[in-house]
Short mmCIF file of C-alpha atoms in Angstrom, two decimals:
data_model
loop_
_atom_site.label_atom_id
_atom_site.label_comp_id
_atom_site.label_asym_id
_atom_site.label_seq_id
_atom_site.Cartn_x
_atom_site.Cartn_y
_atom_site.Cartn_z
CA VAL A 7 -51.94 34.18 26.60
CA PRO A 8 -53.59 30.73 25.78
CA HIS A 9 -57.19 31.45 26.08
CA PRO A 10 -58.11 35.10 25.47
CA ASN A 11 -61.66 36.16 26.21
CA LEU A 12 -64.07 38.01 23.76
CA PHE A 13 -62.84 41.26 25.29
CA GLY A 14 -59.26 40.64 24.71
CA TYR A 15 -59.58 39.48 21.22
CA THR A 16 -61.67 42.34 20.18
CA SER A 17 -59.06 44.82 21.92
CA ALA A 18 -56.14 43.22 20.28
CA LEU A 19 -57.75 43.26 16.74
CA ALA A 20 -58.72 47.08 17.36
CA ALA A 21 -55.21 47.84 18.28
CA TYR A 22 -53.49 45.96 15.39
CA GLN A 23 -56.18 47.44 12.72
CA GLU A 24 -56.77 50.98 14.30
CA GLY A 25 -53.61 51.66 16.65
CA GLN A 26 -50.97 52.93 14.40
CA GLN A 27 -51.67 56.77 14.97
CA TRP A 28 -51.72 56.14 19.00
CA LEU A 29 -48.60 54.29 19.02
CA ASP A 30 -46.88 56.67 16.96
CA GLU A 31 -47.90 59.47 19.16
CA LEU A 32 -46.94 57.51 22.09
CA LEU A 33 -43.33 56.86 20.73
CA ASP A 34 -43.12 60.57 19.91
CA TYR A 35 -44.37 61.33 23.81
CA LEU A 36 -41.95 58.81 25.06
CA ARG A 37 -38.95 60.29 22.88
CA ALA A 38 -39.87 63.73 24.11
CA ASN A 39 -39.70 62.54 27.86
CA ARG A 40 -36.48 60.56 27.31
CA GLU A 41 -34.86 63.86 26.00
CA LEU A 42 -36.11 65.90 28.88
CA MET A 43 -34.70 63.29 31.24
CA LEU A 44 -31.30 63.19 29.54
CA ASP A 45 -30.79 66.69 29.35
CA ARG A 46 -31.67 67.17 33.32
CA ILE A 47 -29.80 64.21 34.66
CA ASN A 48 -26.69 64.77 32.73
CA THR A 49 -26.49 68.17 34.36
CA LEU A 50 -26.93 67.13 37.75
CA PRO A 51 -23.77 66.37 40.01
CA GLY A 52 -22.79 62.91 40.63
CA LEU A 53 -25.25 61.41 37.96
CA SER A 54 -24.70 60.55 34.55
CA MET A 55 -26.56 58.57 31.80
CA HIS A 56 -26.67 57.22 28.05
CA SER A 57 -29.72 57.31 25.97
CA PRO A 58 -31.85 54.18 26.53
CA GLN A 59 -32.58 52.70 22.93
CA ALA A 60 -35.53 50.29 23.48
CA THR A 61 -37.04 50.94 26.73
CA HIS A 62 -38.92 53.53 28.92
CA LEU A 63 -36.31 52.78 31.73
CA GLY A 64 -33.54 55.38 32.11
CA TRP A 65 -30.20 53.60 33.82
CA ILE A 66 -28.55 56.18 35.70
CA ASN A 67 -25.03 55.81 36.75
CA ALA A 68 -24.89 57.25 40.41
CA THR A 69 -21.39 55.92 41.32
CA ASP A 70 -20.19 59.27 41.87
CA LEU A 71 -23.23 60.35 44.00
CA ASN A 72 -21.09 59.19 47.25
CA SER A 73 -24.01 57.11 48.54
CA ARG A 74 -23.83 53.38 48.94
CA THR A 75 -27.72 53.36 48.50
CA PRO A 76 -28.70 55.81 45.83
CA GLY A 77 -32.22 54.67 45.43
CA LYS A 78 -32.78 55.31 49.14
CA PHE A 79 -30.88 58.53 49.18
CA PHE A 80 -33.74 59.83 46.53
CA GLU A 81 -36.44 58.12 48.30
CA LYS A 82 -35.68 60.35 51.32
CA HIS A 83 -36.32 63.25 48.96
CA GLY A 84 -39.66 61.98 47.45
CA VAL A 85 -38.46 60.22 44.50
CA GLY A 86 -39.31 56.42 44.24
CA LEU A 87 -36.45 55.10 41.89
CA SER A 88 -35.48 51.43 41.44
CA ASP A 89 -32.12 50.80 43.09
CA GLY A 90 -29.87 48.96 40.24
CA LYS A 91 -28.12 46.46 42.77
CA PRO A 92 -31.05 43.77 42.01
CA PHE A 93 -30.47 44.31 38.53
CA GLY A 94 -26.87 43.73 38.53
CA GLY A 95 -25.93 47.47 38.81
CA ASP A 96 -24.66 48.31 42.01
CA GLY A 97 -24.44 52.33 42.20
CA TYR A 98 -27.01 52.89 39.40
CA ILE A 99 -30.84 53.86 39.66
CA ARG A 100 -33.50 53.30 37.18
CA LEU A 101 -36.12 56.17 36.35
CA ASN A 102 -39.15 55.16 34.53
CA PHE A 103 -40.01 58.21 32.01
CA GLY A 104 -43.05 56.23 30.81
CA CYS A 105 -45.28 58.86 32.68
CA PRO A 106 -47.00 62.00 32.03
CA LYS A 107 -44.44 64.87 31.25
CA GLN A 108 -45.82 66.85 34.34
CA LEU A 109 -44.78 63.97 36.49
CA LEU A 110 -41.56 63.54 34.99
CA GLU A 111 -40.81 67.28 35.78
CA ILE A 112 -41.71 67.02 39.23
CA ILE A 113 -39.44 63.95 39.71
CA LEU A 114 -36.54 65.73 38.10
CA GLU A 115 -37.26 68.83 40.22
CA ARG A 116 -37.02 66.79 43.42
CA MET A 117 -33.79 64.91 42.08
CA GLU A 118 -32.28 68.57 41.72
CA LYS A 119 -33.35 69.80 45.08
CA ALA A 120 -32.02 66.71 46.63
CA LEU A 121 -28.47 67.06 45.18
CA GLU A 122 -28.43 70.92 46.37
CA ILE A 123 -28.20 69.78 49.94
#
């Protein structure tokens, strides 16, 4: 940002000087969400994934799902995932696990129910 205003400067300064505990807690929270997502996704039929290392986006392999549009398949079941095709991953979907754990659990439950049909 070429010209931050006073609020931007003040908030950035506070984050750099006093934000380490918040950052540590946030990273722990995201790691826990990541593990929850990995454990649940890798038990679902037609889906698999590896652990993301530097992002809050889960890249899920849905090529064995027998759906040409896995993003739309899950959307019909109340889960808004990003289809991987625009990102060069036809047959993949992206799940943002940088959210409250309670919301992630709802997403995973809906995905499980969608695959039971």
